[in-house]
mmCIF file of C-alpha atoms in Angstrom:
data_model
loop_
_atom_site.group_PDB
_atom_site.id
_atom_site.type_symbol
_atom_site.label_atom_id
_atom_site.label_comp_id
_atom_site.label_asym_id
_atom_site.label_seq_id
_atom_site.Cartn_x
_atom_site.Cartn_y
_atom_site.Cartn_z
ATOM 1 C CA MET A 178 0.000 0.000 0.000
ATOM 2 C CA THR A 179 1.388 3.410 -0.922
ATOM 3 C CA SER A 180 1.636 6.104 1.699
ATOM 4 C CA LEU A 181 1.180 9.867 1.835
ATOM 5 C CA GLY A 182 4.846 10.637 2.262
ATOM 6 C CA GLY A 183 8.137 10.991 0.450
ATOM 7 C CA ALA A 184 11.449 12.689 0.385
ATOM 8 C CA ALA A 185 11.570 14.038 -3.141
ATOM 9 C CA SER A 186 9.774 13.904 -6.443
ATOM 10 C CA SER A 187 12.100 11.083 -7.489
ATOM 11 C CA GLY A 188 11.297 9.055 -4.374
ATOM 12 C CA MET A 189 8.255 7.171 -3.153
ATOM 13 C CA VAL A 190 5.870 9.962 -4.166
ATOM 14 C CA ASP A 191 6.183 12.319 -7.102
ATOM 15 C CA TRP A 192 5.024 15.421 -5.248
ATOM 16 C CA LYS A 193 5.017 17.709 -8.279
ATOM 17 C CA LEU A 194 2.746 15.259 -10.039
ATOM 18 C CA ALA A 195 0.513 15.099 -6.956
ATOM 19 C CA VAL A 196 0.026 18.870 -6.996
ATOM 20 C CA ALA A 197 -0.498 18.926 -10.774
ATOM 21 C CA THR A 198 -3.041 16.093 -10.582
ATOM 22 C CA ALA A 199 -4.972 17.773 -7.777
ATOM 23 C CA ALA A 200 -4.977 21.101 -9.621
ATOM 24 C CA ARG A 201 -6.315 19.381 -12.721
ATOM 25 C CA PHE A 202 -9.165 17.569 -10.995
ATOM 26 C CA VAL A 203 -10.088 20.049 -8.254
ATOM 27 C CA ARG A 204 -13.709 21.132 -8.526
ATOM 28 C CA PRO A 205 -14.356 24.703 -9.653
ATOM 29 C CA GLY A 206 -15.324 27.057 -6.866
ATOM 30 C CA PRO A 207 -18.584 29.000 -6.613
ATOM 31 C CA ASP A 208 -19.437 31.574 -9.239
ATOM 32 C CA ILE A 209 -18.142 34.857 -7.845
ATOM 33 C CA SER A 210 -16.805 38.070 -9.369
ATOM 34 C CA ARG A 211 -13.245 39.231 -8.794
ATOM 35 C CA GLU A 212 -14.504 42.184 -6.768
ATOM 36 C CA GLU A 213 -16.653 39.916 -4.571
ATOM 37 C CA ALA A 214 -13.722 37.546 -4.077
ATOM 38 C CA ARG A 215 -11.484 40.397 -2.887
ATOM 39 C CA ALA A 216 -14.181 41.481 -0.446
ATOM 40 C CA VAL A 217 -14.509 37.924 0.939
ATOM 41 C CA VAL A 218 -10.740 37.642 1.445
ATOM 42 C CA ALA A 219 -10.592 41.006 3.227
ATOM 43 C CA GLU A 220 -13.515 40.108 5.478
ATOM 44 C CA LEU A 221 -12.040 36.739 6.413
ATOM 45 C CA ARG A 222 -8.791 38.445 7.412
ATOM 46 C CA ARG A 223 -10.702 40.937 9.583
ATOM 47 C CA HIS A 224 -12.715 38.157 11.221
ATOM 48 C CA ALA A 225 -9.581 36.088 11.860
ATOM 49 C CA LYS A 226 -8.016 39.052 13.668
ATOM 50 C CA ALA A 227 -11.168 39.778 15.672
ATOM 51 C CA SER A 228 -11.478 36.095 16.602
ATOM 52 C CA GLU A 229 -8.123 36.194 18.421
ATOM 53 C CA GLU A 230 -9.511 38.508 21.096
ATOM 54 C CA HIS A 231 -12.821 36.659 21.395
ATOM 55 C CA VAL A 232 -11.186 33.220 21.750
ATOM 56 C CA ARG A 233 -8.534 34.375 24.208
ATOM 57 C CA ALA A 234 -11.102 36.070 26.436
ATOM 58 C CA PHE A 235 -13.391 33.041 26.460
ATOM 59 C CA THR A 236 -10.802 30.283 26.892
ATOM 60 C CA ARG A 237 -8.447 32.110 29.268
ATOM 61 C CA MET A 238 -5.648 29.910 27.902
ATOM 62 C CA ILE A 239 -3.209 32.808 27.477
ATOM 63 C CA PRO A 240 -2.223 34.621 30.693
ATOM 64 C CA GLU A 241 -2.691 38.379 30.696
ATOM 65 C CA GLY A 242 0.421 40.166 29.491
ATOM 66 C CA HIS A 243 1.787 37.053 27.753
ATOM 67 C CA GLU A 244 2.070 37.138 23.988
ATOM 68 C CA PRO A 245 2.537 33.712 22.354
ATOM 69 C CA GLU A 246 4.377 33.112 19.105
ATOM 70 C CA ASP A 247 2.625 34.716 16.170
ATOM 71 C CA THR A 248 1.653 32.453 13.283
ATOM 72 C CA PRO A 249 0.320 33.681 9.946
ATOM 73 C CA VAL A 250 -3.274 33.587 8.741
ATOM 74 C CA LEU A 251 -3.524 32.740 5.043
ATOM 75 C CA VAL A 252 -6.675 32.968 2.939
ATOM 76 C CA VAL A 253 -6.236 30.426 0.134
ATOM 77 C CA ASP A 254 -8.096 28.825 -2.748
ATOM 78 C CA ARG A 255 -8.445 25.064 -3.181
ATOM 79 C CA THR A 256 -5.157 24.673 -5.039
ATOM 80 C CA GLY A 257 -3.409 26.712 -2.336
ATOM 81 C CA TRP A 258 -4.793 24.329 0.281
ATOM 82 C CA VAL A 259 -3.443 21.370 -1.726
ATOM 83 C CA LYS A 260 0.045 22.903 -1.966
ATOM 84 C CA ALA A 261 0.118 23.612 1.763
ATOM 85 C CA ASN A 262 -0.892 20.069 2.660
ATOM 86 C CA VAL A 263 1.581 18.506 0.248
ATOM 87 C CA ALA A 264 4.344 20.503 1.960
ATOM 88 C CA GLY A 265 3.113 19.361 5.365
ATOM 89 C CA PHE A 266 2.844 15.684 4.398
ATOM 90 C CA ARG A 267 6.242 15.741 2.764
ATOM 91 C CA GLU A 268 7.909 17.142 5.884
ATOM 92 C CA LEU A 269 6.093 15.045 8.474
ATOM 93 C CA LEU A 270 6.551 11.727 6.743
ATOM 94 C CA LYS A 271 10.220 12.047 5.766
ATOM 95 C CA PRO A 272 11.429 9.453 8.337
ATOM 96 C CA LEU A 273 8.999 6.797 7.116
ATOM 97 C CA LEU A 274 9.855 7.332 3.464
ATOM 98 C CA LYS A 275 13.568 7.294 4.185
ATOM 99 C CA LYS A 276 13.069 3.886 5.805
ATOM 100 C CA MET A 277 11.095 2.637 2.811
ATOM 101 C CA GLU A 278 13.670 4.039 0.368
ATOM 102 C CA GLU A 279 16.416 2.083 2.142
ATOM 103 C CA ARG A 280 14.371 -1.109 1.930
ATOM 104 C CA ARG A 281 13.625 -0.495 -1.737
ATOM 105 C CA GLY A 282 17.313 0.043 -2.539
ATOM 106 C CA SER A 283 18.127 -3.511 -1.446
ATOM 107 C CA THR A 284 15.397 -5.031 -3.633
ATOM 108 C CA PRO A 285 16.272 -6.238 -7.175
ATOM 109 C CA GLY A 286 14.813 -3.774 -9.654
ATOM 110 C CA GLY A 287 13.842 -1.499 -6.800
ATOM 111 C CA ALA A 288 14.967 1.721 -8.503
ATOM 112 C CA VAL A 289 12.834 1.095 -11.596
ATOM 113 C CA LEU A 290 9.825 -0.027 -9.590
ATOM 114 C CA GLY A 291 10.264 2.976 -7.288
ATOM 115 C CA ALA A 292 10.261 5.458 -10.164
ATOM 116 C CA VAL A 293 7.041 3.986 -11.561
ATOM 117 C CA GLY A 294 5.522 3.680 -8.094
ATOM 118 C CA GLY A 295 6.349 7.300 -7.313
ATOM 119 C CA LYS A 296 4.370 8.435 -10.361
ATOM 120 C CA VAL A 297 1.422 6.191 -9.508
ATOM 121 C CA THR A 298 1.391 7.307 -5.900
ATOM 122 C CA GLY A 299 1.685 10.938 -6.962
ATOM 123 C CA VAL A 300 -1.508 10.566 -9.001
ATOM 124 C CA GLU A 301 -3.253 8.774 -6.117
ATOM 125 C CA VAL A 302 -2.302 11.487 -3.635
ATOM 126 C CA GLY A 303 -3.367 14.185 -6.079
ATOM 127 C CA MET A 304 -6.786 12.593 -6.614
ATOM 128 C CA LEU A 305 -7.346 12.243 -2.879
ATOM 129 C CA LEU A 306 -6.366 15.857 -2.201
ATOM 130 C CA SER A 307 -8.560 17.103 -5.034
ATOM 131 C CA PHE A 308 -11.505 15.357 -3.357
ATOM 132 C CA LEU A 309 -10.716 16.791 0.072
ATOM 133 C CA SER A 310 -9.869 20.291 -1.165
ATOM 134 C CA SER A 311 -13.510 21.190 -1.764
ATOM 135 C CA ARG A 312 -14.604 20.060 1.721
ATOM 136 C CA VAL A 313 -12.259 21.861 4.104
ATOM 137 C CA LEU A 314 -13.340 25.277 5.367
ATOM 138 C CA GLY A 315 -10.255 25.991 7.417
ATOM 139 C CA GLN A 316 -7.263 24.259 8.943
ATOM 140 C CA TYR A 317 -4.544 25.040 11.448
ATOM 141 C CA GLU A 318 -1.572 23.410 9.784
ATOM 142 C CA THR A 319 0.601 22.327 12.678
ATOM 143 C CA PHE A 320 3.584 20.832 10.821
ATOM 144 C CA ALA A 321 4.091 23.463 8.186
ATOM 145 C CA PRO A 322 7.495 24.145 6.612
ATOM 146 C CA ALA A 323 7.701 27.691 5.298
ATOM 147 C CA THR A 324 7.780 28.252 1.546
ATOM 148 C CA ARG A 325 7.945 31.420 -0.505
ATOM 149 C CA GLU A 326 4.217 31.189 -1.242
ATOM 150 C CA LEU A 327 3.165 29.855 2.170
ATOM 151 C CA PRO A 328 4.934 31.379 5.185
ATOM 152 C CA SER A 329 4.673 29.838 8.653
ATOM 153 C CA GLY A 330 5.672 30.635 12.223
ATOM 154 C CA GLU A 331 9.244 31.756 12.925
ATOM 155 C CA ASN A 332 10.291 28.723 14.991
ATOM 156 C CA GLY A 333 8.718 25.980 12.927
ATOM 157 C CA GLY A 334 5.236 26.895 14.118
ATOM 158 C CA GLY A 335 2.113 26.463 12.073
ATOM 159 C CA ARG A 336 -0.156 28.601 9.962
ATOM 160 C CA LEU A 337 -3.903 29.078 9.793
ATOM 161 C CA LEU A 338 -5.510 28.405 6.430
ATOM 162 C CA LEU A 339 -8.972 29.693 5.504
ATOM 163 C CA VAL A 340 -10.278 28.208 2.237
ATOM 164 C CA ALA A 341 -12.329 31.073 0.823
ATOM 165 C CA PRO A 342 -14.223 29.303 -2.034
ATOM 166 C CA ASN A 343 -15.378 26.516 0.288
ATOM 167 C CA ILE A 344 -16.626 28.970 2.900
ATOM 168 C CA VAL A 345 -18.615 30.855 0.248
ATOM 169 C CA HIS A 346 -19.966 27.578 -1.175
ATOM 170 C CA VAL A 347 -21.241 26.336 2.198
ATOM 171 C CA GLU A 348 -22.763 29.640 3.301
ATOM 172 C CA ARG A 349 -24.731 29.707 0.038
ATOM 173 C CA GLU A 350 -25.722 26.061 0.333
ATOM 174 C CA LEU A 351 -27.003 26.575 3.891
ATOM 175 C CA GLU A 352 -28.628 29.908 3.011
ATOM 176 C CA VAL A 353 -27.258 31.615 6.128
ATOM 177 C CA ASP A 354 -26.000 35.137 6.722
ATOM 178 C CA PRO A 355 -22.587 35.151 5.000
ATOM 179 C CA HIS A 356 -20.964 37.646 7.379
ATOM 180 C CA ASP A 357 -22.073 35.674 10.445
ATOM 181 C CA PHE A 358 -20.982 32.376 8.909
ATOM 182 C CA ARG A 359 -17.510 33.667 8.046
ATOM 183 C CA LEU A 360 -16.938 34.884 11.593
ATOM 184 C CA TRP A 361 -18.297 31.602 12.998
ATOM 185 C CA VAL A 362 -15.809 29.588 10.935
ATOM 186 C CA CYS A 363 -12.956 31.879 11.990
ATOM 187 C CA LEU A 364 -13.822 31.355 15.669
ATOM 188 C CA HIS A 365 -13.427 27.587 15.268
ATOM 189 C CA GLU A 366 -10.137 27.806 13.401
ATOM 190 C CA GLU A 367 -8.723 30.503 15.690
ATOM 191 C CA THR A 368 -9.365 28.186 18.635
ATOM 192 C CA HIS A 369 -7.038 25.626 17.031
ATOM 193 C CA ARG A 370 -4.446 28.336 16.493
ATOM 194 C CA THR A 371 -4.738 29.356 20.152
ATOM 195 C CA GLN A 372 -4.433 25.744 21.318
ATOM 196 C CA PHE A 373 -1.040 25.350 19.674
ATOM 197 C CA THR A 374 0.363 28.818 20.328
ATOM 198 C CA ALA A 375 -0.715 28.841 23.993
ATOM 199 C CA VAL A 376 0.483 25.292 24.716
ATOM 200 C CA PRO A 377 4.093 25.119 23.444
ATOM 201 C CA TRP A 378 4.565 21.395 24.159
ATOM 202 C CA LEU A 379 1.457 20.300 22.253
ATOM 203 C CA ARG A 380 2.997 20.390 18.789
ATOM 204 C CA ASP A 381 6.062 18.359 19.836
ATOM 205 C CA HIS A 382 3.857 15.864 21.677
ATOM 206 C CA LEU A 383 1.664 15.285 18.631
ATOM 207 C CA GLU A 384 4.649 15.020 16.328
ATOM 208 C CA GLY A 385 6.232 12.469 18.664
ATOM 209 C CA GLU A 386 3.073 10.355 18.667
ATOM 210 C CA ILE A 387 2.791 10.520 14.885
ATOM 211 C CA GLN A 388 6.446 9.599 14.410
ATOM 212 C CA ALA A 389 6.017 6.684 16.834
ATOM 213 C CA PHE A 390 3.000 5.586 14.794
ATOM 214 C CA LEU A 391 4.968 5.791 11.546
ATOM 215 C CA SER A 392 8.000 4.000 12.966
ATOM 216 C CA GLU A 393 5.780 0.972 13.593
ATOM 217 C CA THR A 394 4.743 0.847 9.938
ATOM 218 C CA ASP A 395 5.682 -2.385 8.220
ATOM 219 C CA VAL A 396 7.797 -1.655 5.181
ATOM 220 C CA ASP A 397 7.525 -5.206 3.866
ATOM 221 C CA PRO A 398 5.215 -4.902 0.824
ATOM 222 C CA MET A 399 3.696 -8.372 1.306
ATOM 223 C CA THR A 400 2.659 -7.588 4.877
ATOM 224 C CA LEU A 401 1.021 -4.358 3.757
ATOM 225 C CA LEU A 402 -0.741 -6.117 0.891
ATOM 226 C CA GLU A 403 -2.156 -8.693 3.294
ATOM 227 C CA ARG A 404 -3.515 -5.935 5.518
ATOM 228 C CA VAL A 405 -5.084 -4.148 2.560
ATOM 229 C CA ARG A 406 -6.653 -7.439 1.379
ATOM 230 C CA ASP A 407 -8.219 -7.927 4.810
ATOM 231 C CA ALA A 408 -9.466 -4.351 4.770
ATOM 232 C CA VAL A 409 -11.054 -4.726 1.340
ATOM 233 C CA GLN A 410 -12.717 -8.003 2.368
ATOM 234 C CA SER A 411 -14.110 -6.285 5.433
ATOM 235 C CA PHE A 412 -15.761 -3.585 3.332
ATOM 236 C CA SER A 413 -16.939 -5.841 0.524
ATOM 237 C CA GLY A 414 -18.423 -8.455 2.827
ATOM 238 C CA SER A 415 -16.232 -11.163 1.262
ATOM 239 C CA ARG A 416 -14.384 -12.137 4.455
ATOM 240 C CA PRO A 417 -14.322 -15.949 4.701
ATOM 241 C CA GLU A 418 -16.980 -17.429 6.953
ATOM 242 C CA GLY A 419 -15.830 -17.809 10.533
ATOM 243 C CA GLU A 420 -13.295 -14.979 10.402
ATOM 244 C CA GLU A 421 -13.909 -12.080 12.751
ATOM 245 C CA ASP A 422 -15.361 -8.937 11.192
ATOM 246 C CA GLU A 423 -13.523 -5.736 12.016
ATOM 247 C CA GLY A 424 -16.727 -3.896 12.909
ATOM 248 C CA GLY A 425 -16.869 -1.382 10.072
ATOM 249 C CA ARG A 426 -13.660 0.465 10.853
ATOM 250 C CA SER A 427 -12.042 2.695 8.247
ATOM 251 C CA LEU A 428 -9.322 1.533 5.889
ATOM 252 C CA VAL A 429 -6.882 3.703 7.834
ATOM 253 C CA GLU A 430 -7.595 1.758 11.032
ATOM 254 C CA LEU A 431 -7.701 -1.670 9.450
ATOM 255 C CA VAL A 432 -4.165 -1.569 8.090
ATOM 256 C CA GLN A 433 -2.586 -0.818 11.483
ATOM 257 C CA SER A 434 -0.554 -3.128 13.691
ATOM 258 C CA PRO A 435 -1.577 -3.626 17.357
ATOM 259 C CA ALA A 436 1.110 -1.154 18.491
ATOM 260 C CA GLN A 437 -0.168 1.410 16.006
ATOM 261 C CA ARG A 438 -3.740 0.934 17.174
ATOM 262 C CA GLU A 439 -2.644 1.772 20.709
ATOM 263 C CA ILE A 440 -0.984 4.971 19.500
ATOM 264 C CA LEU A 441 -3.996 5.697 17.304
ATOM 265 C CA GLY A 442 -6.204 5.497 20.399
ATOM 266 C CA ARG A 443 -4.132 8.207 22.083
ATOM 267 C CA LEU A 444 -4.151 10.351 18.957
ATOM 268 C CA THR A 445 -7.911 9.937 18.639
ATOM 269 C CA ALA A 446 -8.359 11.180 22.205
ATOM 270 C CA VAL A 447 -6.219 14.256 21.580
ATOM 271 C CA MET A 448 -7.936 15.062 18.296
ATOM 272 C CA SER A 449 -11.356 14.623 19.913
ATOM 273 C CA LEU A 450 -10.282 17.078 22.608
ATOM 274 C CA LEU A 451 -8.980 19.654 20.116
ATOM 275 C CA GLU A 452 -11.982 19.442 17.779
ATOM 276 C CA GLY A 453 -14.528 19.326 20.603
ATOM 277 C CA HIS A 454 -12.882 22.269 22.350
ATOM 278 C CA ALA A 455 -13.024 24.287 19.121
ATOM 279 C CA ASP A 456 -16.728 23.524 18.700
ATOM 280 C CA TYR A 457 -17.416 24.372 22.354
ATOM 281 C CA VAL A 458 -15.585 27.706 22.086
ATOM 282 C CA MET A 459 -17.241 28.523 18.784
ATOM 283 C CA ASP A 460 -20.673 28.005 20.321
ATOM 284 C CA GLY A 461 -19.720 29.743 23.568
ATOM 285 C CA VAL A 462 -18.477 32.902 21.879
ATOM 286 C CA GLY A 463 -21.065 32.760 19.107
ATOM 287 C CA PRO A 464 -24.127 34.211 20.847
ATOM 288 C CA GLN A 465 -22.171 37.346 21.789
ATOM 289 C CA VAL A 466 -20.813 38.164 18.338
ATOM 290 C CA VAL A 467 -22.729 36.045 15.772
ATOM 291 C CA PRO A 468 -26.429 37.012 15.836
ATOM 292 C CA SER A 469 -27.623 34.033 13.783
ATOM 293 C CA VAL A 470 -25.400 31.430 15.468
ATOM 294 C CA ALA A 471 -28.297 29.131 16.446
ATOM 295 C CA GLU A 472 -29.514 28.878 12.845
ATOM 296 C CA ILE A 473 -25.988 28.370 11.508
ATOM 297 C CA ARG A 474 -25.201 25.659 14.047
ATOM 298 C CA GLU A 475 -28.399 23.710 13.367
ATOM 299 C CA LYS A 476 -27.996 23.786 9.589
ATOM 300 C CA PHE A 477 -24.298 22.992 9.735
ATOM 301 C CA GLN A 478 -24.856 20.001 12.027
ATOM 302 C CA GLN A 479 -27.457 18.642 9.614
ATOM 303 C CA ARG A 480 -24.999 19.049 6.752
ATOM 304 C CA ARG A 481 -22.234 17.279 8.679
ATOM 305 C CA ALA A 482 -24.492 14.380 9.555
ATOM 306 C CA LYS A 483 -25.971 13.577 6.163
ATOM 307 C CA GLY A 484 -23.066 14.169 3.764
ATOM 308 C CA ALA A 485 -23.525 15.377 0.217
ATOM 309 C CA SER A 486 -24.242 12.101 -1.591
ATOM 310 C CA ARG A 487 -24.031 8.334 -1.391
ATOM 311 C CA LEU A 488 -20.538 8.469 -2.910
ATOM 312 C CA ASP A 489 -19.521 11.095 -0.372
ATOM 313 C CA LEU A 490 -20.758 8.913 2.472
ATOM 314 C CA ALA A 491 -18.828 5.908 1.148
ATOM 315 C CA LEU A 492 -15.632 7.910 0.796
ATOM 316 C CA ARG A 493 -16.045 9.448 4.234
ATOM 317 C CA ARG A 494 -16.275 5.986 5.749
ATOM 318 C CA LEU A 495 -13.366 4.609 3.753
ATOM 319 C CA LEU A 496 -11.081 7.529 4.651
ATOM 320 C CA GLY A 497 -12.062 7.551 8.299
ATOM 321 C CA MET A 498 -13.895 10.887 8.040
ATOM 322 C CA ASP A 499 -16.866 9.499 9.954
ATOM 323 C CA ALA A 500 -14.487 9.057 12.867
ATOM 324 C CA LYS A 501 -13.656 12.748 12.601
ATOM 325 C CA LEU A 502 -17.356 13.595 12.858
ATOM 326 C CA ARG A 503 -17.545 11.536 16.045
ATOM 327 C CA GLN A 504 -14.530 13.444 17.340
ATOM 328 C CA TYR A 505 -16.443 16.717 17.051
ATOM 329 C CA ARG A 506 -19.461 15.297 18.860
ATOM 330 C CA ASP A 507 -17.711 13.280 21.568
ATOM 331 C CA GLY A 508 -15.065 15.902 22.191
ATOM 332 C CA GLU A 509 -17.603 18.691 22.570
ATOM 333 C CA ARG A 510 -19.583 16.621 25.073
ATOM 334 C CA PHE A 511 -16.395 15.960 27.046
ATOM 335 C CA VAL A 512 -15.408 19.640 27.175
ATOM 336 C CA ARG A 513 -18.906 20.758 28.121
ATOM 337 C CA ALA A 514 -19.185 18.190 30.908
ATOM 338 C CA VAL A 515 -15.781 19.087 32.385
ATOM 339 C CA VAL A 516 -16.386 22.846 32.251
ATOM 340 C CA ASP A 517 -19.792 22.356 33.872
ATOM 341 C CA GLU A 518 -18.110 20.351 36.655
ATOM 342 C CA VAL A 519 -14.908 22.330 37.381
ATOM 343 C CA GLY A 520 -15.204 25.588 35.425
ATOM 344 C CA MET A 521 -13.038 26.920 32.603
ATOM 345 C CA ASP A 522 -9.928 27.339 34.739
ATOM 346 C CA GLY A 523 -10.374 23.787 36.043
ATOM 347 C CA PHE A 524 -10.741 22.530 32.489
ATOM 348 C CA ASN A 525 -7.566 24.361 31.464
ATOM 349 C CA ARG A 526 -5.525 22.043 33.679
ATOM 350 C CA ILE A 527 -5.836 19.737 30.695
ATOM 351 C CA TRP A 528 -3.077 21.767 29.012
ATOM 352 C CA THR A 529 -0.562 21.240 31.855
ATOM 353 C CA SER A 530 1.344 18.332 30.296
ATOM 354 C CA PRO A 531 0.815 15.217 28.145
ATOM 355 C CA ASN A 532 -0.096 13.375 31.365
ATOM 356 C CA THR A 533 -3.168 15.575 31.880
ATOM 357 C CA LEU A 534 -4.564 14.975 28.406
ATOM 358 C CA PRO A 535 -7.651 12.722 28.418
ATOM 359 C CA THR A 536 -7.453 9.104 27.390
ATOM 360 C CA LYS A 537 -9.813 7.679 24.792
ATOM 361 C CA SER A 538 -11.969 6.128 27.540
ATOM 362 C CA GLU A 539 -12.036 9.420 29.473
ATOM 363 C CA ILE A 540 -13.385 11.243 26.423
ATOM 364 C CA ALA A 541 -16.424 8.987 26.759
ATOM 365 C CA LYS A 542 -16.466 9.331 30.577
ATOM 366 C CA PRO A 543 -15.481 12.909 31.523
ATOM 367 C CA ALA A 544 -16.008 12.224 35.233
ATOM 368 C CA ASP A 545 -13.064 9.813 35.097
ATOM 369 C CA TRP A 546 -10.776 12.585 33.862
ATOM 370 C CA VAL A 547 -12.025 14.949 36.578
ATOM 371 C CA ALA A 548 -11.383 12.268 39.203
ATOM 372 C CA ARG A 549 -7.883 11.533 37.908
ATOM 373 C CA VAL A 550 -6.661 15.087 37.367
ATOM 374 C CA HIS A 551 -8.545 17.057 40.013
ATOM 375 C CA ARG A 552 -9.551 14.844 42.900
ATOM 376 C CA LYS A 553 -6.296 12.881 43.018
ATOM 377 C CA GLY A 554 -4.346 16.114 42.935
ATOM 378 C CA GLU A 555 -6.443 17.550 45.720
ATOM 379 C CA ALA A 556 -6.303 14.429 47.900
#
């Protein structure tokens, strides 16, 4: 199975071909004049700036008088989002691809097969990113190497991306107030930016978990093929009688080793926390600054739940995007329950260290986290 990573265009993934493929197949954005587009970009930048103050005041994550590292806010189109994510994938997955390159070099005919495979994988990555590029409203890109087109934080920090055509498309589809919707989206994404700028260890912790996950990846092609075969049988219903069904998990989950599943459980808990916290903050700040927040939230939740089409639903399941939807829901419930129990300052103890992050089971049972972090510390 090919992987979203590589060291250079001549390696496991032809990254230039990935970008070119995505640019070719990306869906056209909404019909909008150049003047309207400029106005949307300017408004998104204003809302992103205003959201900083709103999020900081509500979350109380940044102590008064402390100014965290500044990271840029970039308003991009769909192709710009693709380029940014290719740069992020390429950087994050270098260790894994170096390992696979070394294994390939010792295989007879490996160089020829690698060159062909890099082209094939480049097309695959490009097609996947073209699909995703029309669905993302915004993204705090945590592992973002700076480029001339796409700057990032001074010390290897991230950047906030707002995908203007997708925001306009969704606000029209939902028939909501466009100015309110744009600010609402910015509140969510600014919360992610605040999470990483206010908690300096969070980025390194996540990167360490991801690298641990990748280091457990089997580089033996036959082992990977066997895992993919099992995954396909699970989805097609062709698993031999008597073999255990994997319970409808995504392809991403099904190809993991037991050690990777353990790491994936920890990553799922952290991502549920981050996404749920962003939703909680967005809804908490919303009534003060977004007059139509109730209408926006209701319509957006309905859109999240149903998906755009049968094909979209199938792809969401295959790519694990349904799990991301559960992260929003479960994480928001966790944050709300903890804040109700111990207040915002009590909740913010979650950012003390990796040891105070919730486990996957605690996301489902917030009282267990409160008991572990608060009551044990107060005993």
